[in-house]
Short mmCIF file of C-alpha atoms in Angstrom, two decimals:
data_model
loop_
_atom_site.label_atom_id
_atom_site.label_comp_id
_atom_site.label_asym_id
_atom_site.label_seq_id
_atom_site.Cartn_x
_atom_site.Cartn_y
_atom_site.Cartn_z
CA MET Z 1 -55.75 132.34 19.09
CA LYS Z 2 -57.30 134.49 16.38
CA PRO Z 3 -60.77 133.38 15.25
CA ILE Z 4 -61.32 131.91 11.80
CA VAL Z 5 -63.66 134.01 9.65
CA ARG Z 6 -65.38 131.99 6.92
CA TYR Z 7 -68.07 132.98 4.47
CA LEU Z 8 -70.48 131.34 2.09
CA ARG Z 9 -72.67 132.66 -0.70
CA LEU Z 10 -75.87 130.68 -1.10
CA HIS Z 11 -78.30 130.57 -4.03
CA CYS Z 12 -75.95 132.31 -6.48
CA SER Z 13 -76.19 131.99 -10.27
CA THR Z 14 -72.77 130.27 -10.46
CA PRO Z 15 -70.11 129.60 -7.82
CA THR Z 16 -67.53 131.82 -9.53
CA ALA Z 17 -69.73 134.69 -10.73
CA ARG Z 18 -69.30 138.17 -9.31
CA PRO Z 19 -72.22 138.89 -6.92
CA VAL Z 20 -75.12 140.75 -8.48
CA PRO Z 21 -76.68 142.97 -5.77
CA GLY Z 22 -80.41 142.53 -5.41
CA ARG Z 23 -80.41 139.25 -7.36
CA ASP Z 24 -77.70 136.92 -6.24
CA GLY Z 25 -78.55 134.83 -3.19
CA VAL Z 26 -77.49 135.64 0.34
CA LEU Z 27 -74.22 135.86 2.24
CA ALA Z 28 -73.36 134.19 5.55
CA VAL Z 29 -70.22 135.01 7.53
CA ALA Z 30 -69.10 132.94 10.52
CA ALA Z 31 -66.42 133.54 13.13
CA ILE Z 32 -65.12 130.39 14.78
CA LYS Z 33 -62.80 130.13 17.76
CA GLU Z 34 -61.32 126.67 17.37
CA SER Z 35 -59.46 126.75 20.68
CA ALA Z 36 -62.68 127.49 22.55
CA GLY Z 37 -64.64 124.94 20.53
CA LEU Z 38 -67.40 127.36 19.62
CA ALA Z 39 -68.64 129.60 16.88
CA CYS Z 40 -69.13 132.89 18.58
CA LEU Z 41 -70.99 134.64 15.78
CA LEU Z 42 -72.87 133.97 12.55
CA LEU Z 43 -73.81 137.04 10.50
CA VAL Z 44 -76.31 136.64 7.66
CA ASP Z 45 -76.43 139.42 5.09
CA MET Z 46 -79.96 139.37 3.69
CA GLY Z 47 -79.83 142.90 2.36
CA SER Z 48 -77.68 143.26 -0.67
CA TRP Z 49 -78.33 139.90 -2.24
CA GLY Z 50 -82.10 139.83 -2.51
CA ARG Z 51 -84.63 137.06 -2.09
CA ASN Z 52 -87.54 135.78 -4.12
CA ASP Z 53 -90.28 138.39 -4.45
CA GLY Z 54 -92.56 138.32 -1.43
CA ALA Z 55 -90.26 136.11 0.66
CA SER Z 56 -90.55 136.44 4.41
CA VAL Z 57 -87.35 137.85 5.88
CA THR Z 58 -87.84 135.86 9.09
CA ASN Z 59 -88.47 132.58 7.29
CA ALA Z 60 -85.61 133.19 4.85
CA ALA Z 61 -83.19 134.07 7.67
CA CYS Z 62 -84.15 130.97 9.65
CA ALA Z 63 -83.61 128.69 6.66
CA LEU Z 64 -80.33 130.43 5.85
CA ILE Z 65 -79.02 130.16 9.40
CA ASP Z 66 -79.60 126.40 9.44
CA ALA Z 67 -77.89 125.93 6.06
CA ALA Z 68 -75.01 128.30 6.83
CA HIS Z 69 -74.39 126.77 10.24
CA ARG Z 70 -74.31 123.28 8.75
CA ARG Z 71 -71.83 124.31 6.03
CA LEU Z 72 -69.63 126.81 7.86
CA ILE Z 73 -69.66 125.75 11.50
CA GLY Z 74 -71.17 122.28 11.91
CA GLY Z 75 -67.98 120.53 10.80
CA PHE Z 76 -66.26 121.91 13.89
CA GLY Z 77 -68.73 119.99 16.09
CA ILE Z 78 -70.34 123.22 17.33
CA ALA Z 79 -74.08 123.37 18.04
CA LEU Z 80 -76.23 126.16 16.64
CA SER Z 81 -77.35 126.88 20.22
CA ASP Z 82 -73.74 127.89 21.02
CA THR Z 83 -73.71 130.47 18.22
CA MET Z 84 -74.93 134.07 18.35
CA CYS Z 85 -76.80 134.88 15.12
CA VAL Z 86 -77.21 138.35 13.64
CA GLU Z 87 -79.13 139.38 10.53
CA LEU Z 88 -78.12 142.37 8.40
CA ASP Z 89 -81.18 143.38 6.36
CA GLY Z 90 -81.64 145.39 3.19
CA SER Z 91 -82.09 148.62 5.16
CA GLY Z 92 -78.73 148.18 6.88
CA ASN Z 93 -80.35 147.18 10.19
CA PHE Z 94 -78.78 144.61 12.48
CA ASP Z 95 -81.03 142.26 14.46
CA LEU Z 96 -80.22 139.45 16.85
CA LEU Z 97 -81.95 136.22 15.94
CA VAL Z 98 -82.75 134.58 19.26
CA ASP Z 99 -84.32 131.25 20.16
CA MET Z 100 -86.13 131.78 23.46
CA GLY Z 101 -86.48 128.01 23.96
CA ASP Z 102 -90.28 128.18 23.84
CA GLY Z 103 -90.69 126.17 20.65
CA ALA Z 104 -91.52 129.26 18.57
CA GLY Z 105 -88.15 129.22 16.78
CA LEU Z 106 -85.94 132.21 16.09
CA ARG Z 107 -87.22 135.72 16.77
CA HIS Z 108 -85.84 139.07 15.70
CA SER Z 109 -84.63 141.38 18.45
CA ALA Z 110 -83.14 144.80 17.75
CA LEU Z 111 -79.37 144.77 18.27
CA THR Z 112 -78.50 147.47 20.78
CA ALA Z 113 -75.34 148.81 22.37
CA VAL Z 114 -75.17 149.40 26.11
CA ASP Z 115 -74.05 152.94 25.29
CA ARG Z 116 -77.40 154.70 24.69
CA ALA Z 117 -75.67 157.29 22.48
CA VAL Z 118 -75.22 154.57 19.83
CA PRO Z 119 -78.46 154.13 17.85
CA ALA Z 120 -79.96 150.61 17.92
CA ARG Z 121 -79.72 148.33 14.89
CA THR Z 122 -76.90 150.36 13.27
CA ARG Z 123 -73.49 149.29 12.05
CA GLU Z 124 -72.04 151.20 15.00
CA ALA Z 125 -74.23 149.23 17.43
CA PHE Z 126 -73.05 145.97 15.85
CA LEU Z 127 -69.42 147.04 16.10
CA TRP Z 128 -69.90 148.12 19.73
CA TRP Z 129 -71.53 144.78 20.49
CA ALA Z 130 -69.22 142.48 18.46
CA GLY Z 131 -65.93 144.39 18.81
CA GLU Z 132 -62.92 143.53 16.67
CA LEU Z 133 -64.48 140.24 15.61
CA GLY Z 134 -67.45 142.15 14.17
CA ARG Z 135 -65.08 144.50 12.38
CA GLN Z 136 -63.34 141.50 10.74
CA MET Z 137 -66.70 140.06 9.71
CA LEU Z 138 -67.93 143.34 8.22
CA ARG Z 139 -64.68 143.66 6.25
CA THR Z 140 -65.52 140.28 4.73
CA VAL Z 141 -69.11 141.39 4.00
CA ASP Z 142 -67.88 144.59 2.34
CA ALA Z 143 -65.25 142.74 0.29
CA VAL Z 144 -67.74 140.16 -0.99
CA ARG Z 145 -70.22 142.91 -1.83
CA GLU Z 146 -67.45 144.50 -3.93
CA GLY Z 147 -66.89 141.21 -5.78
CA GLU Z 148 -63.72 140.05 -4.05
CA TRP Z 149 -63.34 136.33 -3.32
CA ALA Z 150 -66.29 135.57 -5.59
CA GLY Z 151 -67.25 131.93 -5.35
CA ALA Z 152 -64.55 131.04 -2.83
CA GLU Z 153 -64.22 131.08 0.89
CA GLY Z 154 -62.11 133.96 2.15
#
């Protein structure tokens, strides 16, 4: 069964407004495999949408992941611990957000491909790592950045 790809814009000026890069909240994209009962991937796009001046990327990503998981995935009865989380930052870098189970919360880890010819933290590394599912998710990210599906789940 094909995974469901859902997205959510958070902290936008209005629910139906076209996104304003650098000003308009953040974007979360989730891929859910209903038949397997798990959300295999949650991608948070922190880059294009901006945050309050001086906001900590790590703190903002952690808060966003909790909110996005609750709204996009939680209704499927899937725990956050069963979900791989990736942050896309303003520089176009991809990082895994990993909870090591030591009580320190989520930590950033550079997303790498096993193929050493693919540079770490790049779109290509994400696509190598996430495969076709990642490609679907990035199509959603690109479409929302272009103003498609504004204010609605795609």
